[in-house]
Amino acid sequence: DAGVIQSPRHEVTEMGQEVTLRCKPISGHDYLFWYRQTMMRGLELLIYFNNNVPIDDSGMPEDRFSAKMPNASFSTLKIQPSEPRDSAVYFCASRKTHAGDSSGELFFGEGSRLTVL
Amino acid sequence: AQSVSQHNHHVILSEAASLELGCNYSYGGTVNLFWYVQYPGQHLQLLLKYFSGDPLVKGIKGFEAEFIKSKFSFNLRKPSVQWSDTAEYFCAVINLSGNTPLVFGKGTRLSVIA
């Protein structure tokens, strides 16, 4: 299994530009999560989807952030316009609905390191 | 709401020292418990997990954790740390009453010095 795949791995952009981060979850996983990690705030849950439907986006910091999941194998996190305080590592993770021994276990992607100048 | 507390923000140990990282959670119902590790510059990886049965769980690289239900705790231990254990460690809990997200603690940074 290829695992959770994220792109790009690194992104450097200027303030005001649009940023799009991409995620391909593990095949068969019906939950997808977007997290942000910074030194100051640690690991924060931004939004999560179940069967492609957003379930809870209360962690999305503001309207500049949006996320979509058009199908079971692809999700995007968009920041428009980007600001320097958005600089962080963004992780995507996926899992299956509670079932057997894998109940609740999250599988993380390698992350996308975003730097906004 | 569910919460997870990790008591130590940063722990510094010499090689071969014993390790114990504290983790307490607030939810009183049935939960599954996890420890994840994040090596420098990498993503989070599962270290070990508890679902049911023996409350002493053994994971990879010589780590173990003990679930003490009466104390709502799931502390991580290793008898003798190595320099390669330098990483950040996250405790996480999921409530089994619904398909809700994993709740993570704020993490404990472990630095192992030679």
PDB file of C-alpha atoms in Angstrom:
ATOM      1  CA  ASP A   1       0.000   0.000   0.000  1.00  0.00           C
ATOM      2  CA  ALA A   2       1.380   3.420  -0.944  1.00  0.00           C
ATOM      3  CA  GLY A   3       0.174   5.126   2.189  1.00  0.00           C
ATOM      4  CA  VAL A   4      -1.241   8.637   2.368  1.00  0.00           C
ATOM      5  CA  ILE A   5       0.294  10.766  -0.370  1.00  0.00           C
ATOM      6  CA  GLN A   6       0.642  14.526  -0.080  1.00  0.00           C
ATOM      7  CA  SER A   7       1.904  17.138  -2.475  1.00  0.00           C
ATOM      8  CA  PRO A   8       3.775  19.349  -2.654  1.00  0.00           C
ATOM      9  CA  ARG A   9       6.292  18.372   0.034  1.00  0.00           C
ATOM     10  CA  HIS A  10       7.581  21.912   0.222  1.00  0.00           C
ATOM     11  CA  GLU A  11       6.004  25.162  -0.911  1.00  0.00           C
ATOM     12  CA  VAL A  12       7.450  28.629  -0.643  1.00  0.00           C
ATOM     13  CA  THR A  13       5.197  31.449  -1.695  1.00  0.00           C
ATOM     14  CA  GLU A  14       4.682  35.141  -1.178  1.00  0.00           C
ATOM     15  CA  MET A  15       2.025  36.722   0.950  1.00  0.00           C
ATOM     16  CA  GLY A  16      -1.237  37.122  -0.924  1.00  0.00           C
ATOM     17  CA  GLN A  17      -0.726  34.164  -3.235  1.00  0.00           C
ATOM     18  CA  GLU A  18      -3.082  31.211  -3.399  1.00  0.00           C
ATOM     19  CA  VAL A  19      -1.793  27.923  -2.051  1.00  0.00           C
ATOM     20  CA  THR A  20      -3.285  24.517  -2.813  1.00  0.00           C
ATOM     21  CA  LEU A  21      -2.221  21.412  -0.916  1.00  0.00           C
ATOM     22  CA  ARG A  22      -3.234  17.978  -2.134  1.00  0.00           C
ATOM     23  CA  CYS A  23      -3.857  14.646  -0.486  1.00  0.00           C
ATOM     24  CA  LYS A  24      -4.586  11.122  -1.660  1.00  0.00           C
ATOM     25  CA  PRO A  25      -5.801   8.924   1.214  1.00  0.00           C
ATOM     26  CA  ILE A  26      -5.204   5.203   1.537  1.00  0.00           C
ATOM     27  CA  SER A  27      -7.569   3.265  -0.686  1.00  0.00           C
ATOM     28  CA  GLY A  28     -10.582   2.030   1.252  1.00  0.00           C
ATOM     29  CA  HIS A  29     -10.281   4.598   4.014  1.00  0.00           C
ATOM     30  CA  ASP A  30     -13.496   6.564   4.456  1.00  0.00           C
ATOM     31  CA  TYR A  31     -12.213   9.274   6.810  1.00  0.00           C
ATOM     32  CA  LEU A  32      -9.788  12.021   5.843  1.00  0.00           C
ATOM     33  CA  PHE A  33      -8.312  14.613   8.180  1.00  0.00           C
ATOM     34  CA  TRP A  34      -6.297  17.792   7.655  1.00  0.00           C
ATOM     35  CA  TYR A  35      -3.970  18.882  10.458  1.00  0.00           C
ATOM     36  CA  ARG A  36      -1.651  21.850  10.859  1.00  0.00           C
ATOM     37  CA  GLN A  37       1.483  21.692  12.958  1.00  0.00           C
ATOM     38  CA  THR A  38       3.476  24.660  14.249  1.00  0.00           C
ATOM     39  CA  MET A  39       5.943  25.129  17.073  1.00  0.00           C
ATOM     40  CA  MET A  40       3.633  27.553  18.835  1.00  0.00           C
ATOM     41  CA  ARG A  41       0.326  25.704  18.594  1.00  0.00           C
ATOM     42  CA  GLY A  42       1.384  22.102  18.110  1.00  0.00           C
ATOM     43  CA  LEU A  43      -0.874  19.748  16.128  1.00  0.00           C
ATOM     44  CA  GLU A  44      -4.277  21.249  15.263  1.00  0.00           C
ATOM     45  CA  LEU A  45      -7.162  19.501  13.539  1.00  0.00           C
ATOM     46  CA  LEU A  46      -8.479  21.778  10.790  1.00  0.00           C
ATOM     47  CA  ILE A  47     -11.234  19.735   9.156  1.00  0.00           C
ATOM     48  CA  TYR A  48     -12.272  16.169   8.539  1.00  0.00           C
ATOM     49  CA  PHE A  49     -14.386  14.328   5.994  1.00  0.00           C
ATOM     50  CA  ASN A  50     -16.361  11.107   6.097  1.00  0.00           C
ATOM     51  CA  ASN A  51     -17.295   9.544   2.761  1.00  0.00           C
ATOM     52  CA  ASN A  52     -16.218  12.786   1.054  1.00  0.00           C
ATOM     53  CA  VAL A  53     -18.562  14.925   3.166  1.00  0.00           C
ATOM     54  CA  PRO A  54     -17.108  17.555   5.510  1.00  0.00           C
ATOM     55  CA  ILE A  55     -18.125  16.640   9.054  1.00  0.00           C
ATOM     56  CA  ASP A  56     -16.422  19.245  11.204  1.00  0.00           C
ATOM     57  CA  ASP A  57     -14.598  22.325   9.967  1.00  0.00           C
ATOM     58  CA  SER A  58     -14.552  24.174  13.264  1.00  0.00           C
ATOM     59  CA  GLY A  59     -10.768  24.031  13.314  1.00  0.00           C
ATOM     60  CA  MET A  60     -10.379  25.978  10.087  1.00  0.00           C
ATOM     61  CA  PRO A  61      -8.780  29.225  11.219  1.00  0.00           C
ATOM     62  CA  GLU A  62     -10.680  31.635   8.981  1.00  0.00           C
ATOM     63  CA  ASP A  63     -12.443  32.087   5.671  1.00  0.00           C
ATOM     64  CA  ARG A  64      -9.159  32.189   3.807  1.00  0.00           C
ATOM     65  CA  PHE A  65      -8.978  28.428   4.342  1.00  0.00           C
ATOM     66  CA  SER A  66     -11.155  26.001   2.418  1.00  0.00           C
ATOM     67  CA  ALA A  67     -11.059  22.244   1.868  1.00  0.00           C
ATOM     68  CA  LYS A  68     -12.762  19.953  -0.592  1.00  0.00           C
ATOM     69  CA  MET A  69     -13.000  16.263  -1.216  1.00  0.00           C
ATOM     70  CA  PRO A  70     -14.504  15.748  -4.684  1.00  0.00           C
ATOM     71  CA  ASN A  71     -14.040  11.973  -4.541  1.00  0.00           C
ATOM     72  CA  ALA A  72     -12.822   9.196  -2.264  1.00  0.00           C
ATOM     73  CA  SER A  73      -9.257   9.401  -3.487  1.00  0.00           C
ATOM     74  CA  PHE A  74      -8.508  13.108  -3.473  1.00  0.00           C
ATOM     75  CA  SER A  75      -8.734  16.135  -1.215  1.00  0.00           C
ATOM     76  CA  THR A  76      -7.423  19.682  -1.374  1.00  0.00           C
ATOM     77  CA  LEU A  77      -6.735  22.332   1.228  1.00  0.00           C
ATOM     78  CA  LYS A  78      -6.653  25.829  -0.189  1.00  0.00           C
ATOM     79  CA  ILE A  79      -5.441  29.061   1.384  1.00  0.00           C
ATOM     80  CA  GLN A  80      -6.389  32.243  -0.412  1.00  0.00           C
ATOM     81  CA  PRO A  81      -4.852  34.725   0.172  1.00  0.00           C
ATOM     82  CA  SER A  82      -1.934  33.270   2.109  1.00  0.00           C
ATOM     83  CA  GLU A  83      -0.270  35.115   4.993  1.00  0.00           C
ATOM     84  CA  PRO A  84       3.078  34.599   6.758  1.00  0.00           C
ATOM     85  CA  ARG A  85       1.284  33.248   9.853  1.00  0.00           C
ATOM     86  CA  ASP A  86       0.012  30.349   7.732  1.00  0.00           C
ATOM     87  CA  SER A  87       3.557  28.987   7.580  1.00  0.00           C
ATOM     88  CA  ALA A  88       3.398  25.484   9.017  1.00  0.00           C
ATOM     89  CA  VAL A  89       3.510  21.825   8.150  1.00  0.00           C
ATOM     90  CA  TYR A  90       0.149  20.579   6.937  1.00  0.00           C
ATOM     91  CA  PHE A  91      -0.563  16.887   7.418  1.00  0.00           C
ATOM     92  CA  CYS A  92      -3.247  14.807   5.817  1.00  0.00           C
ATOM     93  CA  ALA A  93      -4.320  11.576   7.519  1.00  0.00           C
ATOM     94  CA  SER A  94      -6.855   8.869   6.791  1.00  0.00           C
ATOM     95  CA  ARG A  95      -8.514   5.916   8.482  1.00  0.00           C
ATOM     96  CA  LYS A  96     -11.331   3.433   8.194  1.00  0.00           C
ATOM     97  CA  THR A  97     -14.539   3.476  10.194  1.00  0.00           C
ATOM     98  CA  HIS A  98     -14.068   1.671  13.534  1.00  0.00           C
ATOM     99  CA  ALA A  99     -13.602  -1.983  12.708  1.00  0.00           C
ATOM    100  CA  GLY A 100     -11.563  -4.606  14.427  1.00  0.00           C
ATOM    101  CA  ASP A 101      -7.954  -4.058  15.292  1.00  0.00           C
ATOM    102  CA  SER A 102      -7.503  -0.932  13.213  1.00  0.00           C
ATOM    103  CA  SER A 103     -10.188   0.865  15.171  1.00  0.00           C
ATOM    104  CA  GLY A 104      -9.400   4.557  15.167  1.00  0.00           C
ATOM    105  CA  GLU A 105      -5.803   4.239  13.975  1.00  0.00           C
ATOM    106  CA  LEU A 106      -4.757   7.194  11.857  1.00  0.00           C
ATOM    107  CA  PHE A 107      -2.276   6.965   9.003  1.00  0.00           C
ATOM    108  CA  PHE A 108      -0.411  10.174   8.241  1.00  0.00           C
ATOM    109  CA  GLY A 109       1.087  11.510   5.066  1.00  0.00           C
ATOM    110  CA  GLU A 110       4.599  12.961   4.931  1.00  0.00           C
ATOM    111  CA  GLY A 111       3.249  16.492   5.232  1.00  0.00           C
ATOM    112  CA  SER A 112       3.479  19.667   3.172  1.00  0.00           C
ATOM    113  CA  ARG A 113       5.813  22.281   4.587  1.00  0.00           C
ATOM    114  CA  LEU A 114       4.474  25.722   3.694  1.00  0.00           C
ATOM    115  CA  THR A 115       6.493  28.916   3.987  1.00  0.00           C
ATOM    116  CA  VAL A 116       4.754  32.187   3.251  1.00  0.00           C
ATOM    117  CA  LEU A 117       7.151  35.119   2.878  1.00  0.00           C
TER     118      LEU A 117
ATOM    119  CA  ALA B   1     -15.278  17.413  25.699  1.00  0.00           C
ATOM    120  CA  GLN B   2     -12.553  14.841  25.455  1.00  0.00           C
ATOM    121  CA  SER B   3      -9.040  16.022  26.236  1.00  0.00           C
ATOM    122  CA  VAL B   4      -5.606  14.486  26.522  1.00  0.00           C
ATOM    123  CA  SER B   5      -2.915  15.819  28.847  1.00  0.00           C
ATOM    124  CA  GLN B   6       0.748  15.149  28.446  1.00  0.00           C
ATOM    125  CA  HIS B   7       2.491  16.411  31.520  1.00  0.00           C
ATOM    126  CA  ASN B   8       5.980  16.918  30.200  1.00  0.00           C
ATOM    127  CA  HIS B   9       6.691  19.389  27.427  1.00  0.00           C
ATOM    128  CA  HIS B  10      10.374  18.555  27.023  1.00  0.00           C
ATOM    129  CA  VAL B  11      12.344  15.700  28.555  1.00  0.00           C
ATOM    130  CA  ILE B  12      16.119  15.413  28.345  1.00  0.00           C
ATOM    131  CA  LEU B  13      17.755  12.080  29.134  1.00  0.00           C
ATOM    132  CA  SER B  14      21.144  10.488  28.809  1.00  0.00           C
ATOM    133  CA  GLU B  15      21.503   7.332  26.766  1.00  0.00           C
ATOM    134  CA  ALA B  16      20.579   4.180  28.711  1.00  0.00           C
ATOM    135  CA  ALA B  17      18.351   6.117  31.106  1.00  0.00           C
ATOM    136  CA  SER B  18      14.818   4.894  31.663  1.00  0.00           C
ATOM    137  CA  LEU B  19      11.894   6.806  30.198  1.00  0.00           C
ATOM    138  CA  GLU B  20       8.354   7.379  31.347  1.00  0.00           C
ATOM    139  CA  LEU B  21       6.079   9.892  29.614  1.00  0.00           C
ATOM    140  CA  GLY B  22       2.777  10.668  31.250  1.00  0.00           C
ATOM    141  CA  CYS B  23      -0.577  10.758  29.475  1.00  0.00           C
ATOM    142  CA  ASN B  24      -4.013  11.279  31.019  1.00  0.00           C
ATOM    143  CA  TYR B  25      -7.333  11.596  29.251  1.00  0.00           C
ATOM    144  CA  SER B  26     -10.653  12.987  30.369  1.00  0.00           C
ATOM    145  CA  TYR B  27     -13.272  10.781  28.720  1.00  0.00           C
ATOM    146  CA  GLY B  28     -14.987   8.204  30.937  1.00  0.00           C
ATOM    147  CA  GLY B  29     -16.468   5.904  28.312  1.00  0.00           C
ATOM    148  CA  THR B  30     -14.858   3.216  26.204  1.00  0.00           C
ATOM    149  CA  VAL B  31     -11.766   4.465  24.448  1.00  0.00           C
ATOM    150  CA  ASN B  32      -8.906   3.251  22.308  1.00  0.00           C
ATOM    151  CA  LEU B  33      -5.490   4.682  23.108  1.00  0.00           C
ATOM    152  CA  PHE B  34      -2.454   5.362  20.980  1.00  0.00           C
ATOM    153  CA  TRP B  35       1.087   6.662  21.136  1.00  0.00           C
ATOM    154  CA  TYR B  36       2.517   8.206  17.999  1.00  0.00           C
ATOM    155  CA  VAL B  37       6.131   9.212  17.425  1.00  0.00           C
ATOM    156  CA  GLN B  38       7.416  11.970  15.156  1.00  0.00           C
ATOM    157  CA  TYR B  39      11.126  11.868  14.374  1.00  0.00           C
ATOM    158  CA  PRO B  40      12.737  15.187  13.396  1.00  0.00           C
ATOM    159  CA  GLY B  41      11.463  16.347  10.028  1.00  0.00           C
ATOM    160  CA  GLN B  42       9.152  13.373   9.598  1.00  0.00           C
ATOM    161  CA  HIS B  43       5.461  12.597   9.893  1.00  0.00           C
ATOM    162  CA  LEU B  44       3.659  10.938  12.792  1.00  0.00           C
ATOM    163  CA  GLN B  45       3.978   7.172  12.969  1.00  0.00           C
ATOM    164  CA  LEU B  46       2.189   4.713  15.220  1.00  0.00           C
ATOM    165  CA  LEU B  47       4.312   3.494  18.127  1.00  0.00           C
ATOM    166  CA  LEU B  48       1.737   1.341  19.900  1.00  0.00           C
ATOM    167  CA  LYS B  49      -1.982   1.053  20.570  1.00  0.00           C
ATOM    168  CA  TYR B  50      -4.396  -0.333  23.133  1.00  0.00           C
ATOM    169  CA  PHE B  51      -7.849  -1.605  22.240  1.00  0.00           C
ATOM    170  CA  SER B  52      -8.664  -4.264  24.842  1.00  0.00           C
ATOM    171  CA  GLY B  53      -7.187  -7.151  26.805  1.00  0.00           C
ATOM    172  CA  ASP B  54      -3.812  -6.981  28.545  1.00  0.00           C
ATOM    173  CA  PRO B  55      -3.414  -3.381  29.756  1.00  0.00           C
ATOM    174  CA  LEU B  56       0.346  -3.597  29.222  1.00  0.00           C
ATOM    175  CA  VAL B  57       0.938  -3.033  25.551  1.00  0.00           C
ATOM    176  CA  LYS B  58       4.235  -3.577  23.797  1.00  0.00           C
ATOM    177  CA  GLY B  59       5.131  -1.557  20.738  1.00  0.00           C
ATOM    178  CA  ILE B  60       8.030  -1.138  18.380  1.00  0.00           C
ATOM    179  CA  LYS B  61      11.616  -0.332  19.367  1.00  0.00           C
ATOM    180  CA  GLY B  62      11.242  -1.576  22.927  1.00  0.00           C
ATOM    181  CA  PHE B  63       8.497   0.834  23.942  1.00  0.00           C
ATOM    182  CA  GLU B  64       5.568  -0.207  26.092  1.00  0.00           C
ATOM    183  CA  ALA B  65       2.580   1.525  27.653  1.00  0.00           C
ATOM    184  CA  GLU B  66       0.279   0.635  30.482  1.00  0.00           C
ATOM    185  CA  PHE B  67      -3.418   1.433  30.483  1.00  0.00           C
ATOM    186  CA  ILE B  68      -4.694   2.126  33.998  1.00  0.00           C
ATOM    187  CA  LYS B  69      -8.422   2.653  33.637  1.00  0.00           C
ATOM    188  CA  SER B  70      -8.960   3.869  37.209  1.00  0.00           C
ATOM    189  CA  LYS B  71      -6.419   6.623  36.671  1.00  0.00           C
ATOM    190  CA  PHE B  72      -7.428   7.434  33.077  1.00  0.00           C
ATOM    191  CA  SER B  73      -3.766   7.063  32.223  1.00  0.00           C
ATOM    192  CA  PHE B  74      -1.727   5.534  29.420  1.00  0.00           C
ATOM    193  CA  ASN B  75       1.914   6.216  30.230  1.00  0.00           C
ATOM    194  CA  LEU B  76       4.682   5.372  27.810  1.00  0.00           C
ATOM    195  CA  ARG B  77       7.829   3.647  29.023  1.00  0.00           C
ATOM    196  CA  LYS B  78      11.150   2.394  27.792  1.00  0.00           C
ATOM    197  CA  PRO B  79      13.765   0.851  30.109  1.00  0.00           C
ATOM    198  CA  SER B  80      16.806   2.175  28.264  1.00  0.00           C
ATOM    199  CA  VAL B  81      16.632   4.986  25.714  1.00  0.00           C
ATOM    200  CA  GLN B  82      18.933   5.444  22.755  1.00  0.00           C
ATOM    201  CA  TRP B  83      20.040   8.562  20.921  1.00  0.00           C
ATOM    202  CA  SER B  84      17.799   7.485  18.021  1.00  0.00           C
ATOM    203  CA  ASP B  85      14.733   7.818  20.274  1.00  0.00           C
ATOM    204  CA  THR B  86      15.074  11.591  20.082  1.00  0.00           C
ATOM    205  CA  ALA B  87      11.660  12.628  18.765  1.00  0.00           C
ATOM    206  CA  GLU B  88       8.321  14.096  19.716  1.00  0.00           C
ATOM    207  CA  TYR B  89       5.790  11.718  21.266  1.00  0.00           C
ATOM    208  CA  PHE B  90       2.044  12.185  21.064  1.00  0.00           C
ATOM    209  CA  CYS B  91      -0.590  10.426  23.110  1.00  0.00           C
ATOM    210  CA  ALA B  92      -4.020  10.128  21.467  1.00  0.00           C
ATOM    211  CA  VAL B  93      -7.458   8.886  22.451  1.00  0.00           C
ATOM    212  CA  ILE B  94     -10.550   8.024  20.474  1.00  0.00           C
ATOM    213  CA  ASN B  95     -14.040   7.714  21.854  1.00  0.00           C
ATOM    214  CA  LEU B  96     -15.641   4.497  20.639  1.00  0.00           C
ATOM    215  CA  SER B  97     -19.215   5.694  21.081  1.00  0.00           C
ATOM    216  CA  GLY B  98     -19.080   7.467  17.744  1.00  0.00           C
ATOM    217  CA  ASN B  99     -16.858   7.880  14.735  1.00  0.00           C
ATOM    218  CA  THR B 100     -15.144  10.962  16.073  1.00  0.00           C
ATOM    219  CA  PRO B 101     -11.618  12.177  15.479  1.00  0.00           C
ATOM    220  CA  LEU B 102      -8.595  11.054  17.427  1.00  0.00           C
ATOM    221  CA  VAL B 103      -7.840  13.603  20.146  1.00  0.00           C
ATOM    222  CA  PHE B 104      -4.127  14.301  20.504  1.00  0.00           C
ATOM    223  CA  GLY B 105      -2.147  15.583  23.440  1.00  0.00           C
ATOM    224  CA  LYS B 106       0.189  18.510  22.866  1.00  0.00           C
ATOM    225  CA  GLY B 107       3.194  16.223  22.600  1.00  0.00           C
ATOM    226  CA  THR B 108       6.361  15.649  24.598  1.00  0.00           C
ATOM    227  CA  ARG B 109       9.701  16.350  23.047  1.00  0.00           C
ATOM    228  CA  LEU B 110      12.353  13.817  24.050  1.00  0.00           C
ATOM    229  CA  SER B 111      16.007  14.688  23.644  1.00  0.00           C
ATOM    230  CA  VAL B 112      18.481  11.879  24.281  1.00  0.00           C
ATOM    231  CA  ILE B 113      22.077  12.948  24.765  1.00  0.00           C
ATOM    232  CA  ALA B 114      25.130  10.769  24.490  1.00  0.00           C
TER     233      ALA B 114
END
